[in-house]
Amino acid sequence: MTGLTHALPAERETFAPAVGGDVPDYFALLKPRVMVLVIFTALVGMVVSPHGHVSPVIGAISLLMIAIGAGASGCLNMWWDADIDAVMTRTAKRPIPDGRIRPNEALAFGLFLSVASTLVLGLAANWLAAGLLAFTIVFYAVIYSMWLKRATAQNIVIGGAAGALPPVIGQAVVTGSVGIESLVLFAIIFIWTPPHFWALALVKAGEYAKAGIPMMPNVAGPDSTRRQIVWYTVLLAPLGLAPVVLGFGGLLYAVIGVLGGLGMLAFSVQVLRNREGEAEKRAAMGMFGFSILYLFLLFAALLAEQSLGLFRPLVA
C-alpha cells in the first residue's frame, strides 16, 4: 500500500523469542479495555431502538460476539503494529514485542476470532449486524492499521469510524436495520475521537515521532493540533444534545449533555492556553481524562433512561 514501509511482523527478528503465551497473554491481545467500551456502546445502541425486540439470550450472545469481533480487530492491530509497539513506552510490554506470543500465533488467533464472531452473530441475530461487524473489523485492521495510521495525520479522524460503529451494530441486532438513533450515537463518538486522542498525542508526540507515526502534533504542529481540538469540541458540544432534540434523550441526558459539553469546552480552552512545561501536560491529560468521563456519562444516561424508567422527554 502507498506510504507504507512495513515488514510483516512474522518476518522480523527484533522481538524477544516467544516463550509460549498463556491465557492472560492472549486475552491482552484483545485489548480488553476497548472491548468493555464496545460492549457498553453497543448495548446503548440496542436499548435506544424504538422498534424491535430481541430476547435476552440472543442479546447477550450478540454483545459477546460484538466484543469478540472488536477484540479480534485489536489482536490484528497488535500483530501489524508490533514494530511500533516495541519502541513506545506504553506498548512495549504488549505480548508480541515482549516476546510472550509469536506474531504468527497472534495473526492466526485474530483471524479465527474475526471469522467466528461474524458467523455466530449472523446466525444468532441477523446478517446485517454480522456484515457491519465484519466491516468494522476490516476497517480497523486493514484500512486504519495497515494504511491510515502510517500514511496520514488524519489517521485517527478517519479511523475513528471503526470505534463509532458498535451502537450501529447494536441497533441492527435488535431491529435488523440502521436507524437515526444509532447514527447519531455514531456521529457523537466519531467527533469525540479526535479531541480525545489528540490530547494524549500532544503528550506522547515524542514517542510517535520515534515510531515514525504521523500524528497531528508531529505533522501540523502542537499549536495547530490545539486549535483543532477546540474546533472539534465546539462541534461536539451541541452534537451531544442531538438525542434530546430527536426525542430519545430525556431530562437526565440533557443535564449531563449540557454540563459535560461545557466541561469539554473548558478543558479544550485550557489545552489551547497552556503550551509549555508541566502546565501543558496537565491540561492535555486533563482533557484526555475528562473526555472519557464525558462519553461514559452520556451513554450511561441514555442507558439509565431507557432501561430504568428514568426517561422524561423534553421534546414532544
PDB file of C-alpha atoms in Angstrom:
ATOM      1  CA  MET A   1       0.000   0.000   0.000  1.00  0.00           C
ATOM      2  CA  THR A   2       1.182   3.536  -0.769  1.00  0.00           C
ATOM      3  CA  GLY A   3       3.077   5.196   2.045  1.00  0.00           C
ATOM      4  CA  LEU A   4       3.919   2.004   3.918  1.00  0.00           C
ATOM      5  CA  THR A   5       7.391   0.764   4.657  1.00  0.00           C
ATOM      6  CA  HIS A   6       6.317  -2.084   6.875  1.00  0.00           C
ATOM      7  CA  ALA A   7       7.684  -5.600   7.010  1.00  0.00           C
ATOM      8  CA  LEU A   8       5.295  -8.245   8.232  1.00  0.00           C
ATOM      9  CA  PRO A   9       5.766  -8.842  11.971  1.00  0.00           C
ATOM     10  CA  ALA A  10       6.324 -12.536  11.298  1.00  0.00           C
ATOM     11  CA  GLU A  11       9.317 -11.656   9.120  1.00  0.00           C
ATOM     12  CA  ARG A  12      11.172  -9.592  11.712  1.00  0.00           C
ATOM     13  CA  GLU A  13      13.600 -10.854  14.325  1.00  0.00           C
ATOM     14  CA  THR A  14      13.575  -7.771  16.566  1.00  0.00           C
ATOM     15  CA  PHE A  15      11.429  -9.275  19.318  1.00  0.00           C
ATOM     16  CA  ALA A  16      12.457 -11.478  22.190  1.00  0.00           C
ATOM     17  CA  PRO A  17      11.984 -15.203  21.486  1.00  0.00           C
ATOM     18  CA  ALA A  18       8.412 -16.230  22.302  1.00  0.00           C
ATOM     19  CA  VAL A  19       8.182 -18.478  25.336  1.00  0.00           C
ATOM     20  CA  GLY A  20       4.606 -19.613  24.757  1.00  0.00           C
ATOM     21  CA  GLY A  21       1.859 -17.282  25.843  1.00  0.00           C
ATOM     22  CA  ASP A  22      -0.725 -18.262  28.431  1.00  0.00           C
ATOM     23  CA  VAL A  23      -4.396 -17.291  28.628  1.00  0.00           C
ATOM     24  CA  PRO A  24      -3.829 -13.788  30.068  1.00  0.00           C
ATOM     25  CA  ASP A  25      -1.400 -13.031  27.236  1.00  0.00           C
ATOM     26  CA  TYR A  26      -3.929 -13.983  24.577  1.00  0.00           C
ATOM     27  CA  PHE A  27      -6.605 -12.038  26.414  1.00  0.00           C
ATOM     28  CA  ALA A  28      -4.329  -8.978  26.431  1.00  0.00           C
ATOM     29  CA  LEU A  29      -4.142  -9.213  22.630  1.00  0.00           C
ATOM     30  CA  LEU A  30      -7.873  -8.449  22.521  1.00  0.00           C
ATOM     31  CA  LYS A  31      -7.451  -5.010  24.155  1.00  0.00           C
ATOM     32  CA  PRO A  32      -9.932  -5.791  26.961  1.00  0.00           C
ATOM     33  CA  ARG A  33     -10.475  -2.148  27.971  1.00  0.00           C
ATOM     34  CA  VAL A  34     -11.592  -1.373  24.430  1.00  0.00           C
ATOM     35  CA  MET A  35     -13.851  -4.437  24.497  1.00  0.00           C
ATOM     36  CA  VAL A  36     -15.607  -3.093  27.603  1.00  0.00           C
ATOM     37  CA  LEU A  37     -16.293   0.208  25.835  1.00  0.00           C
ATOM     38  CA  VAL A  38     -17.561  -1.648  22.763  1.00  0.00           C
ATOM     39  CA  ILE A  39     -19.984  -3.743  24.835  1.00  0.00           C
ATOM     40  CA  PHE A  40     -21.243  -0.620  26.592  1.00  0.00           C
ATOM     41  CA  THR A  41     -21.851   1.457  23.460  1.00  0.00           C
ATOM     42  CA  ALA A  42     -23.358  -1.484  21.555  1.00  0.00           C
ATOM     43  CA  LEU A  43     -25.755  -2.104  24.451  1.00  0.00           C
ATOM     44  CA  VAL A  44     -26.852   1.535  24.337  1.00  0.00           C
ATOM     45  CA  GLY A  45     -27.431   1.141  20.596  1.00  0.00           C
ATOM     46  CA  MET A  46     -29.737  -1.750  21.431  1.00  0.00           C
ATOM     47  CA  VAL A  47     -31.790  -0.020  24.111  1.00  0.00           C
ATOM     48  CA  VAL A  48     -32.409   3.245  22.221  1.00  0.00           C
ATOM     49  CA  SER A  49     -34.025   1.386  19.331  1.00  0.00           C
ATOM     50  CA  PRO A  50     -37.705   2.437  19.348  1.00  0.00           C
ATOM     51  CA  HIS A  51     -38.920  -0.585  17.414  1.00  0.00           C
ATOM     52  CA  GLY A  52     -37.897  -4.204  17.541  1.00  0.00           C
ATOM     53  CA  HIS A  53     -37.205  -6.722  20.256  1.00  0.00           C
ATOM     54  CA  VAL A  54     -34.573  -9.321  20.927  1.00  0.00           C
ATOM     55  CA  SER A  55     -34.566 -11.996  23.617  1.00  0.00           C
ATOM     56  CA  PRO A  56     -32.084 -11.602  26.491  1.00  0.00           C
ATOM     57  CA  VAL A  57     -30.205 -14.717  25.363  1.00  0.00           C
ATOM     58  CA  ILE A  58     -29.804 -13.508  21.771  1.00  0.00           C
ATOM     59  CA  GLY A  59     -28.923 -10.056  23.056  1.00  0.00           C
ATOM     60  CA  ALA A  60     -26.214 -11.450  25.337  1.00  0.00           C
ATOM     61  CA  ILE A  61     -24.767 -13.662  22.592  1.00  0.00           C
ATOM     62  CA  SER A  62     -24.771 -10.715  20.207  1.00  0.00           C
ATOM     63  CA  LEU A  63     -22.964  -8.439  22.672  1.00  0.00           C
ATOM     64  CA  LEU A  64     -20.393 -11.160  23.273  1.00  0.00           C
ATOM     65  CA  MET A  65     -19.785 -11.600  19.544  1.00  0.00           C
ATOM     66  CA  ILE A  66     -19.509  -7.832  19.019  1.00  0.00           C
ATOM     67  CA  ALA A  67     -16.960  -7.711  21.830  1.00  0.00           C
ATOM     68  CA  ILE A  68     -15.004 -10.667  20.421  1.00  0.00           C
ATOM     69  CA  GLY A  69     -15.049  -9.077  16.964  1.00  0.00           C
ATOM     70  CA  ALA A  70     -13.652  -5.873  18.454  1.00  0.00           C
ATOM     71  CA  GLY A  71     -11.032  -7.935  20.271  1.00  0.00           C
ATOM     72  CA  ALA A  72     -10.117  -9.708  17.046  1.00  0.00           C
ATOM     73  CA  SER A  73      -9.505  -6.403  15.293  1.00  0.00           C
ATOM     74  CA  GLY A  74      -7.395  -5.298  18.259  1.00  0.00           C
ATOM     75  CA  CYS A  75      -5.395  -8.518  18.009  1.00  0.00           C
ATOM     76  CA  LEU A  76      -4.763  -7.988  14.299  1.00  0.00           C
ATOM     77  CA  ASN A  77      -3.782  -4.400  15.049  1.00  0.00           C
ATOM     78  CA  MET A  78      -1.218  -5.602  17.605  1.00  0.00           C
ATOM     79  CA  TRP A  79       0.131  -8.133  15.104  1.00  0.00           C
ATOM     80  CA  TRP A  80       0.643  -5.488  12.446  1.00  0.00           C
ATOM     81  CA  ASP A  81       1.875  -2.758  14.788  1.00  0.00           C
ATOM     82  CA  ALA A  82       4.295  -4.905  16.781  1.00  0.00           C
ATOM     83  CA  ASP A  83       7.267  -2.916  15.456  1.00  0.00           C
ATOM     84  CA  ILE A  84       5.683   0.342  16.633  1.00  0.00           C
ATOM     85  CA  ASP A  85       4.685  -1.135  19.985  1.00  0.00           C
ATOM     86  CA  ALA A  86       8.268  -2.247  20.592  1.00  0.00           C
ATOM     87  CA  VAL A  87       9.620   1.328  20.576  1.00  0.00           C
ATOM     88  CA  MET A  88       6.829   3.072  22.512  1.00  0.00           C
ATOM     89  CA  THR A  89       6.931   3.051  26.297  1.00  0.00           C
ATOM     90  CA  ARG A  90       3.218   2.489  26.858  1.00  0.00           C
ATOM     91  CA  THR A  91       3.049  -0.507  24.494  1.00  0.00           C
ATOM     92  CA  ALA A  92       6.475  -2.152  24.763  1.00  0.00           C
ATOM     93  CA  LYS A  93       5.189  -4.737  27.253  1.00  0.00           C
ATOM     94  CA  ARG A  94       2.419  -5.972  24.988  1.00  0.00           C
ATOM     95  CA  PRO A  95       2.585  -9.752  24.370  1.00  0.00           C
ATOM     96  CA  ILE A  96       4.220  -9.671  20.916  1.00  0.00           C
ATOM     97  CA  PRO A  97       7.058  -7.147  21.412  1.00  0.00           C
ATOM     98  CA  ASP A  98       7.656  -8.572  24.892  1.00  0.00           C
ATOM     99  CA  GLY A  99       8.199 -11.992  23.348  1.00  0.00           C
ATOM    100  CA  ARG A 100       5.338 -13.810  25.076  1.00  0.00           C
ATOM    101  CA  ILE A 101       3.427 -14.587  21.880  1.00  0.00           C
ATOM    102  CA  ARG A 102       4.781 -15.139  18.359  1.00  0.00           C
ATOM    103  CA  PRO A 103       3.461 -12.833  15.629  1.00  0.00           C
ATOM    104  CA  ASN A 104       2.105 -15.695  13.520  1.00  0.00           C
ATOM    105  CA  GLU A 105       0.216 -17.050  16.532  1.00  0.00           C
ATOM    106  CA  ALA A 106      -1.393 -13.643  17.087  1.00  0.00           C
ATOM    107  CA  LEU A 107      -2.325 -13.435  13.401  1.00  0.00           C
ATOM    108  CA  ALA A 108      -3.981 -16.861  13.440  1.00  0.00           C
ATOM    109  CA  PHE A 109      -5.800 -16.057  16.676  1.00  0.00           C
ATOM    110  CA  GLY A 110      -7.109 -12.740  15.322  1.00  0.00           C
ATOM    111  CA  LEU A 111      -8.278 -14.220  12.027  1.00  0.00           C
ATOM    112  CA  PHE A 112     -10.040 -17.112  13.741  1.00  0.00           C
ATOM    113  CA  LEU A 113     -11.907 -14.819  16.126  1.00  0.00           C
ATOM    114  CA  SER A 114     -12.827 -12.450  13.285  1.00  0.00           C
ATOM    115  CA  VAL A 115     -14.483 -15.195  11.257  1.00  0.00           C
ATOM    116  CA  ALA A 116     -16.055 -16.947  14.245  1.00  0.00           C
ATOM    117  CA  SER A 117     -17.589 -13.807  15.786  1.00  0.00           C
ATOM    118  CA  THR A 118     -19.052 -12.695  12.462  1.00  0.00           C
ATOM    119  CA  LEU A 119     -20.578 -16.092  11.675  1.00  0.00           C
ATOM    120  CA  VAL A 120     -22.055 -16.583  15.141  1.00  0.00           C
ATOM    121  CA  LEU A 121     -23.535 -13.071  15.150  1.00  0.00           C
ATOM    122  CA  GLY A 122     -25.117 -13.685  11.761  1.00  0.00           C
ATOM    123  CA  LEU A 123     -26.634 -16.983  12.893  1.00  0.00           C
ATOM    124  CA  ALA A 124     -27.776 -15.688  16.292  1.00  0.00           C
ATOM    125  CA  ALA A 125     -29.105 -12.270  15.262  1.00  0.00           C
ATOM    126  CA  ASN A 126     -29.082 -11.296  11.581  1.00  0.00           C
ATOM    127  CA  TRP A 127     -26.679 -10.863   8.693  1.00  0.00           C
ATOM    128  CA  LEU A 128     -26.883  -7.084   8.580  1.00  0.00           C
ATOM    129  CA  ALA A 129     -25.403  -6.923  12.065  1.00  0.00           C
ATOM    130  CA  ALA A 130     -22.823  -9.546  11.081  1.00  0.00           C
ATOM    131  CA  GLY A 131     -21.910  -7.612   7.946  1.00  0.00           C
ATOM    132  CA  LEU A 132     -21.455  -4.413   9.936  1.00  0.00           C
ATOM    133  CA  LEU A 133     -19.229  -6.277  12.404  1.00  0.00           C
ATOM    134  CA  ALA A 134     -17.133  -7.704   9.561  1.00  0.00           C
ATOM    135  CA  PHE A 135     -16.833  -4.240   8.031  1.00  0.00           C
ATOM    136  CA  THR A 136     -15.697  -2.827  11.388  1.00  0.00           C
ATOM    137  CA  ILE A 137     -13.004  -5.487  11.751  1.00  0.00           C
ATOM    138  CA  VAL A 138     -11.694  -4.953   8.213  1.00  0.00           C
ATOM    139  CA  PHE A 139     -11.822  -1.171   8.554  1.00  0.00           C
ATOM    140  CA  TYR A 140      -9.829  -1.144  11.790  1.00  0.00           C
ATOM    141  CA  ALA A 141      -7.370  -3.909  10.992  1.00  0.00           C
ATOM    142  CA  VAL A 142      -6.733  -3.093   7.315  1.00  0.00           C
ATOM    143  CA  ILE A 143      -7.831   0.442   6.443  1.00  0.00           C
ATOM    144  CA  TYR A 144      -6.735   2.061   9.697  1.00  0.00           C
ATOM    145  CA  SER A 145      -3.890  -0.127  10.982  1.00  0.00           C
ATOM    146  CA  MET A 146      -2.228  -1.092   7.701  1.00  0.00           C
ATOM    147  CA  TRP A 147      -2.785   2.138   5.802  1.00  0.00           C
ATOM    148  CA  LEU A 148      -4.088   5.277   7.520  1.00  0.00           C
ATOM    149  CA  LYS A 149      -2.072   5.061  10.727  1.00  0.00           C
ATOM    150  CA  ARG A 150       1.260   5.235   8.912  1.00  0.00           C
ATOM    151  CA  ALA A 151       0.170   7.329   5.938  1.00  0.00           C
ATOM    152  CA  THR A 152      -1.654  10.432   7.160  1.00  0.00           C
ATOM    153  CA  ALA A 153      -2.105  12.709  10.161  1.00  0.00           C
ATOM    154  CA  GLN A 154      -5.854  12.274   9.633  1.00  0.00           C
ATOM    155  CA  ASN A 155      -5.462   8.637  10.718  1.00  0.00           C
ATOM    156  CA  ILE A 156      -7.398   8.972  13.948  1.00  0.00           C
ATOM    157  CA  VAL A 157     -10.120  11.096  12.319  1.00  0.00           C
ATOM    158  CA  ILE A 158     -10.973   8.624   9.556  1.00  0.00           C
ATOM    159  CA  GLY A 159     -10.063   5.569  11.604  1.00  0.00           C
ATOM    160  CA  GLY A 160     -12.408   6.722  14.358  1.00  0.00           C
ATOM    161  CA  ALA A 161     -15.289   5.350  12.304  1.00  0.00           C
ATOM    162  CA  ALA A 162     -14.391   1.835  13.466  1.00  0.00           C
ATOM    163  CA  GLY A 163     -14.735   2.768  17.130  1.00  0.00           C
ATOM    164  CA  ALA A 164     -18.010   4.578  16.452  1.00  0.00           C
ATOM    165  CA  LEU A 165     -19.807   1.630  14.800  1.00  0.00           C
ATOM    166  CA  PRO A 166     -20.756  -0.571  17.821  1.00  0.00           C
ATOM    167  CA  PRO A 167     -24.022   1.325  18.547  1.00  0.00           C
ATOM    168  CA  VAL A 168     -24.988   0.877  14.892  1.00  0.00           C
ATOM    169  CA  ILE A 169     -24.301  -2.858  15.124  1.00  0.00           C
ATOM    170  CA  GLY A 170     -26.277  -2.999  18.369  1.00  0.00           C
ATOM    171  CA  GLN A 171     -29.327  -1.407  16.784  1.00  0.00           C
ATOM    172  CA  ALA A 172     -29.039  -3.702  13.779  1.00  0.00           C
ATOM    173  CA  VAL A 173     -29.147  -6.694  16.151  1.00  0.00           C
ATOM    174  CA  VAL A 174     -32.463  -5.536  17.611  1.00  0.00           C
ATOM    175  CA  THR A 175     -34.226  -4.110  14.567  1.00  0.00           C
ATOM    176  CA  GLY A 176     -32.492  -5.671  11.572  1.00  0.00           C
ATOM    177  CA  SER A 177     -31.938  -2.130  10.286  1.00  0.00           C
ATOM    178  CA  VAL A 178     -29.984   1.063  10.952  1.00  0.00           C
ATOM    179  CA  GLY A 179     -31.925   3.998  12.368  1.00  0.00           C
ATOM    180  CA  ILE A 180     -31.321   7.642  13.152  1.00  0.00           C
ATOM    181  CA  GLU A 181     -30.698   6.844  16.827  1.00  0.00           C
ATOM    182  CA  SER A 182     -27.597   4.740  16.248  1.00  0.00           C
ATOM    183  CA  LEU A 183     -26.361   7.066  13.506  1.00  0.00           C
ATOM    184  CA  VAL A 184     -26.459   9.967  15.960  1.00  0.00           C
ATOM    185  CA  LEU A 185     -24.516   7.910  18.509  1.00  0.00           C
ATOM    186  CA  PHE A 186     -22.037   7.049  15.751  1.00  0.00           C
ATOM    187  CA  ALA A 187     -21.616  10.755  14.986  1.00  0.00           C
ATOM    188  CA  ILE A 188     -21.039  11.635  18.644  1.00  0.00           C
ATOM    189  CA  ILE A 189     -18.278   9.039  19.050  1.00  0.00           C
ATOM    190  CA  PHE A 190     -16.772   9.938  15.673  1.00  0.00           C
ATOM    191  CA  ILE A 191     -16.479  13.659  16.501  1.00  0.00           C
ATOM    192  CA  TRP A 192     -15.386  12.897  20.082  1.00  0.00           C
ATOM    193  CA  THR A 193     -12.436  10.744  18.986  1.00  0.00           C
ATOM    194  CA  PRO A 194     -10.049  13.424  17.570  1.00  0.00           C
ATOM    195  CA  PRO A 195     -10.051  15.793  20.570  1.00  0.00           C
ATOM    196  CA  HIS A 196      -9.885  12.819  22.927  1.00  0.00           C
ATOM    197  CA  PHE A 197      -6.926  11.165  21.215  1.00  0.00           C
ATOM    198  CA  TRP A 198      -5.065  14.306  20.126  1.00  0.00           C
ATOM    199  CA  ALA A 199      -4.934  15.449  23.760  1.00  0.00           C
ATOM    200  CA  LEU A 200      -2.928  12.310  24.524  1.00  0.00           C
ATOM    201  CA  ALA A 201      -0.916  12.698  21.317  1.00  0.00           C
ATOM    202  CA  LEU A 202       0.270  16.138  22.484  1.00  0.00           C
ATOM    203  CA  VAL A 203       1.873  14.439  25.485  1.00  0.00           C
ATOM    204  CA  LYS A 204       3.168  11.416  23.553  1.00  0.00           C
ATOM    205  CA  ALA A 205       4.340  13.321  20.457  1.00  0.00           C
ATOM    206  CA  GLY A 206       7.977  12.349  21.054  1.00  0.00           C
ATOM    207  CA  GLU A 207       7.150   8.653  21.171  1.00  0.00           C
ATOM    208  CA  TYR A 208       5.057   8.844  17.999  1.00  0.00           C
ATOM    209  CA  ALA A 209       7.892  10.661  16.243  1.00  0.00           C
ATOM    210  CA  LYS A 210      10.324   7.950  17.348  1.00  0.00           C
ATOM    211  CA  ALA A 211       7.973   5.294  15.981  1.00  0.00           C
ATOM    212  CA  GLY A 212       7.516   7.169  12.691  1.00  0.00           C
ATOM    213  CA  ILE A 213       3.764   7.655  13.102  1.00  0.00           C
ATOM    214  CA  PRO A 214       2.435  10.882  11.527  1.00  0.00           C
ATOM    215  CA  MET A 215       0.213  12.022  14.394  1.00  0.00           C
ATOM    216  CA  MET A 216      -1.250  15.504  14.147  1.00  0.00           C
ATOM    217  CA  PRO A 217       1.143  17.217  16.626  1.00  0.00           C
ATOM    218  CA  ASN A 218       4.133  15.851  14.679  1.00  0.00           C
ATOM    219  CA  VAL A 219       2.793  16.856  11.262  1.00  0.00           C
ATOM    220  CA  ALA A 220       0.747  20.028  11.731  1.00  0.00           C
ATOM    221  CA  GLY A 221       2.470  21.079  14.945  1.00  0.00           C
ATOM    222  CA  PRO A 222       1.160  21.283  18.522  1.00  0.00           C
ATOM    223  CA  ASP A 223      -0.427  24.727  18.122  1.00  0.00           C
ATOM    224  CA  SER A 224      -2.488  23.635  15.120  1.00  0.00           C
ATOM    225  CA  THR A 225      -3.478  20.490  16.995  1.00  0.00           C
ATOM    226  CA  ARG A 226      -4.668  22.533  19.966  1.00  0.00           C
ATOM    227  CA  ARG A 227      -6.813  24.713  17.716  1.00  0.00           C
ATOM    228  CA  GLN A 228      -8.303  21.644  16.046  1.00  0.00           C
ATOM    229  CA  ILE A 229      -9.102  20.168  19.465  1.00  0.00           C
ATOM    230  CA  VAL A 230     -11.067  23.326  20.258  1.00  0.00           C
ATOM    231  CA  TRP A 231     -12.943  23.294  16.943  1.00  0.00           C
ATOM    232  CA  TYR A 232     -13.880  19.636  17.209  1.00  0.00           C
ATOM    233  CA  THR A 233     -15.083  20.249  20.772  1.00  0.00           C
ATOM    234  CA  VAL A 234     -17.163  23.230  19.627  1.00  0.00           C
ATOM    235  CA  LEU A 235     -18.846  20.867  17.170  1.00  0.00           C
ATOM    236  CA  LEU A 236     -19.164  18.046  19.707  1.00  0.00           C
ATOM    237  CA  ALA A 237     -20.888  20.010  22.491  1.00  0.00           C
ATOM    238  CA  PRO A 238     -24.133  20.752  20.572  1.00  0.00           C
ATOM    239  CA  LEU A 239     -23.983  17.416  18.736  1.00  0.00           C
ATOM    240  CA  GLY A 240     -24.045  15.706  22.109  1.00  0.00           C
ATOM    241  CA  LEU A 241     -27.524  17.162  22.658  1.00  0.00           C
ATOM    242  CA  ALA A 242     -28.952  15.747  19.416  1.00  0.00           C
ATOM    243  CA  PRO A 243     -30.625  12.799  21.213  1.00  0.00           C
ATOM    244  CA  VAL A 244     -32.685  15.310  23.214  1.00  0.00           C
ATOM    245  CA  VAL A 245     -33.803  17.133  20.075  1.00  0.00           C
ATOM    246  CA  LEU A 246     -34.668  13.850  18.361  1.00  0.00           C
ATOM    247  CA  GLY A 247     -36.667  12.628  21.330  1.00  0.00           C
ATOM    248  CA  PHE A 248     -34.678   9.636  22.590  1.00  0.00           C
ATOM    249  CA  GLY A 249     -32.705  11.546  25.199  1.00  0.00           C
ATOM    250  CA  GLY A 250     -34.582  12.920  28.209  1.00  0.00           C
ATOM    251  CA  LEU A 251     -34.056  15.316  31.098  1.00  0.00           C
ATOM    252  CA  LEU A 252     -31.216  13.366  32.730  1.00  0.00           C
ATOM    253  CA  TYR A 253     -29.390  13.106  29.440  1.00  0.00           C
ATOM    254  CA  ALA A 254     -29.932  16.809  28.728  1.00  0.00           C
ATOM    255  CA  VAL A 255     -28.418  17.858  32.062  1.00  0.00           C
ATOM    256  CA  ILE A 256     -25.369  15.644  31.563  1.00  0.00           C
ATOM    257  CA  GLY A 257     -25.051  16.720  27.930  1.00  0.00           C
ATOM    258  CA  VAL A 258     -25.070  20.430  28.784  1.00  0.00           C
ATOM    259  CA  LEU A 259     -22.727  20.196  31.773  1.00  0.00           C
ATOM    260  CA  GLY A 260     -20.430  17.714  30.048  1.00  0.00           C
ATOM    261  CA  GLY A 261     -20.288  19.786  26.879  1.00  0.00           C
ATOM    262  CA  LEU A 262     -19.371  22.890  28.855  1.00  0.00           C
ATOM    263  CA  GLY A 263     -16.715  20.881  30.676  1.00  0.00           C
ATOM    264  CA  MET A 264     -15.251  19.661  27.387  1.00  0.00           C
ATOM    265  CA  LEU A 265     -15.131  23.230  26.088  1.00  0.00           C
ATOM    266  CA  ALA A 266     -13.425  24.427  29.260  1.00  0.00           C
ATOM    267  CA  PHE A 267     -10.780  21.708  29.065  1.00  0.00           C
ATOM    268  CA  SER A 268     -10.154  22.401  25.368  1.00  0.00           C
ATOM    269  CA  VAL A 269      -9.551  26.078  26.155  1.00  0.00           C
ATOM    270  CA  GLN A 270      -7.066  25.054  28.829  1.00  0.00           C
ATOM    271  CA  VAL A 271      -5.260  22.914  26.268  1.00  0.00           C
ATOM    272  CA  LEU A 272      -5.161  25.891  23.910  1.00  0.00           C
ATOM    273  CA  ARG A 273      -3.807  28.274  26.559  1.00  0.00           C
ATOM    274  CA  ASN A 274      -1.229  26.060  28.275  1.00  0.00           C
ATOM    275  CA  ARG A 275       1.544  25.403  25.797  1.00  0.00           C
ATOM    276  CA  GLU A 276       4.679  24.810  27.827  1.00  0.00           C
ATOM    277  CA  GLY A 277       6.086  22.641  30.564  1.00  0.00           C
ATOM    278  CA  GLU A 278       4.135  20.825  33.219  1.00  0.00           C
ATOM    279  CA  ALA A 279       1.044  23.019  32.730  1.00  0.00           C
ATOM    280  CA  GLU A 280       0.837  21.845  29.111  1.00  0.00           C
ATOM    281  CA  LYS A 281       0.939  18.209  30.173  1.00  0.00           C
ATOM    282  CA  ARG A 282      -1.640  18.691  32.937  1.00  0.00           C
ATOM    283  CA  ALA A 283      -4.033  20.446  30.563  1.00  0.00           C
ATOM    284  CA  ALA A 284      -3.703  17.780  27.870  1.00  0.00           C
ATOM    285  CA  MET A 285      -4.068  14.849  30.249  1.00  0.00           C
ATOM    286  CA  GLY A 286      -6.971  16.618  31.967  1.00  0.00           C
ATOM    287  CA  MET A 287      -8.711  16.883  28.597  1.00  0.00           C
ATOM    288  CA  PHE A 288      -7.941  13.248  27.846  1.00  0.00           C
ATOM    289  CA  GLY A 289      -9.307  12.012  31.172  1.00  0.00           C
ATOM    290  CA  PHE A 290     -12.405  14.195  31.193  1.00  0.00           C
ATOM    291  CA  SER A 291     -13.285  13.217  27.629  1.00  0.00           C
ATOM    292  CA  ILE A 292     -13.531   9.573  28.719  1.00  0.00           C
ATOM    293  CA  LEU A 293     -15.819  10.550  31.610  1.00  0.00           C
ATOM    294  CA  TYR A 294     -17.924  12.726  29.300  1.00  0.00           C
ATOM    295  CA  LEU A 295     -18.601   9.961  26.787  1.00  0.00           C
ATOM    296  CA  PHE A 296     -19.271   7.410  29.504  1.00  0.00           C
ATOM    297  CA  LEU A 297     -21.798   9.656  31.262  1.00  0.00           C
ATOM    298  CA  LEU A 298     -23.613  10.487  28.013  1.00  0.00           C
ATOM    299  CA  PHE A 299     -24.129   6.828  27.157  1.00  0.00           C
ATOM    300  CA  ALA A 300     -24.824   5.864  30.770  1.00  0.00           C
ATOM    301  CA  ALA A 301     -27.595   8.471  30.885  1.00  0.00           C
ATOM    302  CA  LEU A 302     -29.222   7.013  27.782  1.00  0.00           C
ATOM    303  CA  LEU A 303     -28.926   3.502  29.196  1.00  0.00           C
ATOM    304  CA  ALA A 304     -30.441   4.551  32.534  1.00  0.00           C
ATOM    305  CA  GLU A 305     -33.290   6.457  30.916  1.00  0.00           C
ATOM    306  CA  GLN A 306     -34.235   3.682  28.533  1.00  0.00           C
ATOM    307  CA  SER A 307     -33.793   0.677  30.834  1.00  0.00           C
ATOM    308  CA  LEU A 308     -34.614   2.005  34.325  1.00  0.00           C
ATOM    309  CA  GLY A 309     -37.713   4.023  33.543  1.00  0.00           C
ATOM    310  CA  LEU A 310     -35.998   7.387  34.063  1.00  0.00           C
ATOM    311  CA  PHE A 311     -36.883   8.819  30.673  1.00  0.00           C
ATOM    312  CA  ARG A 312     -38.523  12.254  30.921  1.00  0.00           C
ATOM    313  CA  PRO A 313     -38.865  13.685  27.391  1.00  0.00           C
ATOM    314  CA  LEU A 314     -38.149  17.363  26.786  1.00  0.00           C
ATOM    315  CA  VAL A 315     -39.371  17.298  23.189  1.00  0.00           C
ATOM    316  CA  ALA A 316     -42.943  16.280  22.387  1.00  0.00           C
TER     317      ALA A 316
END
